[in-house]
Short mmCIF file of C-alpha atoms in Angstrom, two decimals:
data_model
loop_
_atom_site.label_atom_id
_atom_site.label_comp_id
_atom_site.label_asym_id
_atom_site.label_seq_id
_atom_site.Cartn_x
_atom_site.Cartn_y
_atom_site.Cartn_z
CA UNK A 1 57.13 140.14 120.63
CA UNK A 2 59.24 143.26 120.71
CA UNK A 3 61.78 143.99 118.05
CA UNK A 4 64.56 143.37 120.56
CA UNK A 5 63.25 139.88 121.34
CA UNK A 6 62.84 139.10 117.64
CA UNK A 7 66.42 140.18 117.11
CA UNK A 8 67.62 137.97 119.98
CA UNK A 9 65.80 134.92 118.59
CA UNK A 10 67.16 135.60 115.12
CA UNK A 11 70.73 135.91 116.35
CA UNK A 12 70.47 132.66 118.37
CA UNK A 13 69.07 130.76 115.39
CA UNK A 14 71.68 132.31 113.13
CA UNK A 15 74.54 131.14 115.32
CA UNK A 16 73.11 127.64 115.89
CA UNK A 17 74.85 126.00 112.88
CA UNK A 18 78.18 127.46 114.00
CA UNK A 19 77.97 125.61 117.33
CA UNK A 20 76.34 122.47 115.95
CA UNK A 21 79.58 120.65 115.01
CA UNK A 22 80.76 120.96 118.61
CA UNK A 23 77.77 119.01 119.89
CA UNK A 24 77.38 116.63 116.98
CA UNK A 25 78.77 113.10 117.28
CA UNK A 26 81.78 113.24 114.96
CA UNK A 27 82.87 109.59 115.17
CA UNK A 28 80.67 106.56 114.61
CA UNK A 29 81.71 102.90 114.78
CA UNK A 30 79.84 101.07 112.00
CA UNK A 31 79.04 97.38 112.70
CA UNK A 32 81.30 96.77 115.71
CA UNK A 33 82.59 93.21 116.08
CA UNK A 34 83.33 93.11 119.84
CA UNK A 35 84.50 89.48 119.92
CA UNK A 36 87.41 90.42 117.61
CA UNK A 37 87.73 93.98 118.97
CA UNK A 38 87.30 95.83 115.70
CA UNK A 39 84.60 97.67 113.72
CA UNK A 40 83.70 96.94 110.10
CA UNK A 41 83.99 100.68 109.46
CA UNK A 42 84.53 103.93 111.34
CA UNK A 43 82.78 107.07 110.11
CA UNK A 44 84.44 110.38 110.99
CA UNK A 45 83.71 113.99 110.18
CA UNK A 46 86.18 116.86 110.49
CA UNK A 47 89.01 116.70 113.02
CA UNK A 48 92.80 116.54 112.73
CA UNK A 49 94.32 113.46 111.12
CA UNK A 50 97.39 111.66 112.44
CA UNK A 51 99.15 109.22 110.13
CA UNK A 52 101.48 106.90 112.01
CA UNK A 53 104.42 105.04 110.55
CA UNK A 54 104.49 101.31 111.17
CA UNK A 55 105.13 100.82 114.90
CA UNK A 56 106.79 97.70 116.27
CA UNK A 57 108.18 96.33 119.55
CA UNK A 58 111.43 98.30 119.60
CA UNK A 59 113.17 100.66 122.00
CA UNK A 60 114.16 104.24 121.11
CA UNK A 61 117.28 102.98 119.35
CA UNK A 62 115.29 100.52 117.25
CA UNK A 63 116.46 97.43 119.15
CA UNK A 64 113.96 94.56 119.51
CA UNK A 65 112.04 94.22 122.79
CA UNK A 66 110.57 90.98 124.21
CA UNK A 67 112.16 88.61 121.65
CA UNK A 68 110.00 85.54 121.00
CA UNK A 69 107.28 86.81 123.34
CA UNK A 70 104.22 87.81 121.30
CA UNK A 71 102.12 89.29 124.17
CA UNK A 72 105.21 91.17 125.38
CA UNK A 73 105.78 92.54 121.87
CA UNK A 74 102.13 93.62 121.63
CA UNK A 75 102.45 95.50 124.93
CA UNK A 76 105.68 97.17 123.77
CA UNK A 77 103.99 98.17 120.51
CA UNK A 78 100.98 99.72 122.34
CA UNK A 79 103.46 101.61 124.54
CA UNK A 80 105.28 103.01 121.49
CA UNK A 81 102.00 103.96 119.82
CA UNK A 82 100.81 105.59 123.06
CA UNK A 83 103.99 107.68 123.18
CA UNK A 84 103.65 108.82 119.54
CA UNK A 85 99.94 109.60 120.00
CA UNK A 86 100.74 111.61 123.15
CA UNK A 87 103.27 113.66 121.15
CA UNK A 88 100.55 114.29 118.58
CA UNK A 89 98.26 115.46 121.40
CA UNK A 90 96.03 112.40 121.55
CA UNK A 91 95.72 108.85 122.85
CA UNK A 92 95.24 105.31 121.53
CA UNK A 93 91.45 105.82 121.73
CA UNK A 94 91.75 108.34 118.86
CA UNK A 95 92.85 105.62 116.41
CA UNK A 96 90.18 105.00 113.76
CA UNK A 97 91.87 102.35 111.64
CA UNK A 98 94.89 100.04 111.77
CA UNK A 99 96.62 97.53 109.55
CA UNK A 100 98.29 94.83 111.62
CA UNK A 101 101.13 92.88 110.04
CA UNK A 102 102.29 89.75 111.78
CA UNK A 103 104.88 87.16 110.83
CA UNK A 104 102.59 84.35 112.05
CA UNK A 105 98.86 84.65 111.64
CA UNK A 106 98.22 82.10 114.42
CA UNK A 107 98.72 85.05 116.80
CA UNK A 108 95.44 86.58 115.62
CA UNK A 109 93.34 85.58 118.61
CA UNK A 110 95.95 86.62 121.16
CA UNK A 111 96.19 89.95 119.42
CA UNK A 112 92.45 90.69 119.35
CA UNK A 113 92.19 89.68 123.04
CA UNK A 114 94.90 92.22 123.86
CA UNK A 115 93.21 94.87 121.73
CA UNK A 116 90.10 94.54 123.91
CA UNK A 117 92.14 95.77 126.88
CA UNK A 118 93.32 98.88 125.06
CA UNK A 119 90.33 100.45 123.32
CA UNK A 120 87.69 101.70 125.71
CA UNK A 121 85.60 104.10 123.60
CA UNK A 122 84.96 101.94 120.54
CA UNK A 123 87.04 99.72 118.29
CA UNK A 124 88.88 100.96 115.18
CA UNK A 125 88.48 99.29 111.82
CA UNK A 126 91.30 96.86 111.22
CA UNK A 127 92.98 94.47 108.83
CA UNK A 128 95.16 91.63 110.11
CA UNK A 129 97.58 89.91 107.77
CA UNK A 130 100.70 87.82 107.63
CA UNK A 131 103.75 89.51 106.14
CA UNK A 132 106.73 87.52 104.98
CA UNK A 133 109.12 89.74 106.91
CA UNK A 134 109.09 92.91 109.05
CA UNK A 135 111.76 95.61 109.14
CA UNK A 136 113.05 94.75 112.64
CA UNK A 137 114.51 91.22 112.68
CA UNK A 138 112.67 89.14 115.28
CA UNK A 139 109.64 91.44 115.42
CA UNK A 140 106.42 89.39 115.37
CA UNK A 141 104.12 92.32 114.61
CA UNK A 142 103.99 95.86 113.25
CA UNK A 143 100.97 98.17 113.33
CA UNK A 144 100.23 100.99 110.91
CA UNK A 145 97.46 103.28 112.16
CA UNK A 146 95.51 106.45 111.37
CA UNK A 147 93.97 108.54 114.17
CA UNK A 148 91.56 111.48 114.21
CA UNK A 149 91.76 114.13 116.94
CA UNK A 150 89.10 116.63 117.90
CA UNK A 151 89.76 119.96 119.65
CA UNK B 1 65.88 154.08 120.20
CA UNK B 2 67.77 151.22 121.85
CA UNK B 3 66.22 148.71 119.44
CA UNK B 4 67.16 150.84 116.46
CA UNK B 5 70.81 150.77 117.55
CA UNK B 6 70.76 146.98 117.83
CA UNK B 7 69.30 146.58 114.35
CA UNK B 8 72.08 148.76 113.01
CA UNK B 9 74.61 146.35 114.52
CA UNK B 10 73.10 143.34 112.80
CA UNK B 11 75.05 143.59 109.50
CA UNK B 12 78.31 143.79 111.45
CA UNK B 13 77.42 140.66 113.44
CA UNK B 14 76.45 138.80 110.27
CA UNK B 15 79.67 139.68 108.45
CA UNK B 16 81.81 138.68 111.43
CA UNK B 17 80.13 135.28 111.70
CA UNK B 18 80.22 134.56 107.98
CA UNK B 19 83.90 135.54 107.64
CA UNK B 20 85.41 132.30 109.06
CA UNK B 21 83.02 130.18 106.96
CA UNK B 22 84.02 131.91 103.74
CA UNK B 23 87.71 131.53 104.51
CA UNK B 24 89.15 128.27 103.14
CA UNK B 25 90.52 126.14 105.95
CA UNK B 26 94.27 126.51 105.98
CA UNK B 27 96.34 123.33 105.84
CA UNK B 28 98.45 122.69 108.93
CA UNK B 29 101.02 119.88 108.92
CA UNK B 30 103.18 118.76 111.82
CA UNK B 31 105.93 116.17 111.43
CA UNK B 32 106.47 114.19 114.63
CA UNK B 33 109.79 112.48 115.51
CA UNK B 34 111.40 112.80 112.09
CA UNK B 35 114.32 110.42 111.60
CA UNK B 36 116.41 111.82 108.79
CA UNK B 37 118.53 108.70 108.54
CA UNK B 38 115.45 106.57 107.83
CA UNK B 39 113.80 109.30 105.72
CA UNK B 40 110.59 109.07 107.71
CA UNK B 41 108.57 110.62 110.51
CA UNK B 42 106.99 108.55 113.30
CA UNK B 43 103.73 110.38 112.61
CA UNK B 44 102.34 113.24 110.54
CA UNK B 45 99.53 115.37 111.99
CA UNK B 46 97.32 117.13 109.46
CA UNK B 47 94.46 119.61 109.82
CA UNK B 48 92.51 120.88 106.82
CA UNK B 49 93.39 120.32 103.18
CA UNK B 50 92.06 117.84 100.67
CA UNK B 51 92.87 114.17 101.03
CA UNK B 52 94.15 112.08 98.17
CA UNK B 53 94.22 108.28 98.54
CA UNK B 54 96.50 106.78 95.91
CA UNK B 55 96.48 103.25 94.60
CA UNK B 56 99.50 101.05 95.05
CA UNK B 57 101.97 102.19 92.36
CA UNK B 58 104.37 99.79 90.65
CA UNK B 59 106.96 100.20 87.90
CA UNK B 60 104.96 98.45 85.19
CA UNK B 61 103.30 101.34 83.35
CA UNK B 62 103.59 103.76 81.57
CA UNK B 63 107.22 102.78 81.08
CA UNK B 64 107.18 99.27 79.67
CA UNK B 65 110.80 99.78 78.63
CA UNK B 66 111.96 100.24 82.24
CA UNK B 67 114.46 97.70 83.46
CA UNK B 68 112.13 96.12 85.99
CA UNK B 69 114.79 93.85 87.42
CA UNK B 70 116.79 96.77 88.71
CA UNK B 71 115.80 98.24 92.09
CA UNK B 72 116.89 101.82 91.32
CA UNK B 73 115.10 101.81 87.97
CA UNK B 74 111.89 100.54 89.57
CA UNK B 75 112.17 103.15 92.32
CA UNK B 76 112.51 105.97 89.78
CA UNK B 77 109.66 104.64 87.64
CA UNK B 78 107.37 104.23 90.68
CA UNK B 79 107.95 107.78 91.94
CA UNK B 80 107.63 109.19 88.43
CA UNK B 81 104.21 107.56 88.28
CA UNK B 82 103.25 108.77 91.75
CA UNK B 83 104.35 112.33 90.86
CA UNK B 84 102.25 112.08 87.71
CA UNK B 85 99.18 110.93 89.66
CA UNK B 86 99.67 113.71 92.21
CA UNK B 87 100.09 116.31 89.45
CA UNK B 88 96.80 115.22 87.89
CA UNK B 89 95.13 115.82 91.25
CA UNK B 90 96.82 119.24 91.54
CA UNK B 91 99.57 118.26 93.95
CA UNK B 92 103.19 117.17 94.12
CA UNK B 93 105.40 114.66 95.96
CA UNK B 94 105.80 116.96 98.97
CA UNK B 95 102.07 116.58 99.69
CA UNK B 96 102.55 112.92 100.67
CA UNK B 97 101.93 112.37 104.38
CA UNK B 98 102.04 108.57 104.56
CA UNK B 99 103.43 105.70 102.48
CA UNK B 100 103.01 101.94 102.69
CA UNK B 101 106.03 100.35 101.01
CA UNK B 102 105.66 96.71 99.98
CA UNK B 103 108.89 95.02 98.93
CA UNK B 104 109.50 91.44 97.86
CA UNK B 105 112.90 91.67 99.60
CA UNK B 106 113.31 93.83 102.71
CA UNK B 107 117.07 93.90 102.23
CA UNK B 108 116.33 96.70 99.77
CA UNK B 109 114.80 98.85 102.55
CA UNK B 110 118.02 100.82 103.28
CA UNK B 111 118.43 101.57 99.56
CA UNK B 112 114.77 102.68 99.42
CA UNK B 113 115.33 105.00 102.42
CA UNK B 114 118.49 106.40 100.82
CA UNK B 115 116.72 107.16 97.54
CA UNK B 116 113.72 108.58 99.42
CA UNK B 117 115.94 111.42 100.70
CA UNK B 118 115.99 112.91 97.20
CA UNK B 119 112.23 112.56 96.71
CA UNK B 120 111.09 114.84 99.55
CA UNK B 121 112.47 118.36 99.65
CA UNK B 122 111.30 119.42 103.10
CA UNK B 123 109.76 116.81 105.37
CA UNK B 124 109.48 113.05 105.44
CA UNK B 125 106.11 111.27 105.54
CA UNK B 126 105.13 108.45 107.88
CA UNK B 127 106.39 105.23 106.33
CA UNK B 128 105.80 101.50 106.79
CA UNK B 129 107.92 98.76 105.18
CA UNK B 130 106.45 95.32 104.66
CA UNK B 131 107.95 92.32 102.90
CA UNK B 132 105.42 90.37 100.83
CA UNK B 133 105.84 87.11 98.91
CA UNK B 134 104.42 88.42 95.65
CA UNK B 135 103.07 91.57 94.05
CA UNK B 136 100.44 91.66 91.30
CA UNK B 137 103.01 91.38 88.48
CA UNK B 138 105.89 88.91 88.61
CA UNK B 139 108.49 91.55 87.60
CA UNK B 140 107.50 93.99 90.37
CA UNK B 141 109.79 94.09 93.37
CA UNK B 142 108.12 97.11 95.00
CA UNK B 143 104.72 98.66 95.34
CA UNK B 144 104.18 102.04 97.02
CA UNK B 145 100.78 103.15 98.31
CA UNK B 146 100.76 106.81 99.42
CA UNK B 147 98.23 109.09 101.10
CA UNK B 148 98.59 112.79 100.31
CA UNK B 149 96.97 115.95 101.66
CA UNK B 150 96.78 118.81 99.19
CA UNK B 151 96.57 122.46 100.28
#
């Protein structure tokens, strides 16, 4: 092997760790529970974090959408989250965890069914609980989420 | 001769590749859809920094003399405690990027938002308000659980 070749091999090996993070899997769903559309844990490495405020079924002025209609409120909430995630440069699929507050926990199954339609690349970790009251009167759910974006 | 020239370049290549690794990753924060009236942002995007996950803080300790029945007094005691926790970790209140606010009466939310304006000097974190039936201690009417990112 000539010195030039040795140098080339050395430089390639030297740079390898620099490029490794680009190829490495940087998000892993731990123990997915597909029937309830969530994962017991999501493992992430690196990336840009996005912390979302609680998002509910409201229009831009904060007025309630789809009063009394839980599926309609879920759709409106996904739409609002989608809009915020787009502004952050991402999408709903970048969400790694969510806390779902509902005023009636009997909506749990409807909610998880609707979550199946939204997440296509793996389910976030999640907690679902009944709150006594939400900030918007008449809102049946509010979702607080954290997302991780990769360049 | 050619090979000799390449070997001479090697230290330059090494220094250039090591440089970004040695540099501490700079913290970048972006506040999305800030609503000054509600003292919150719809989302906060964060790259780099050190994450600090705080426990839920209440007004019970270390000020047992605090008038726990009074909302303003509890608010001040809670944020004093949060500032103290942040200081111990090498940060301050402005490092908070997200807050979960649990109140036993959501009618206090506007007062909480009003008082929050004086807590954050520059930008408002993502915020979620939830009304719960009870907190850990009977005298507590609020519990605040923040996430901070320190430079």
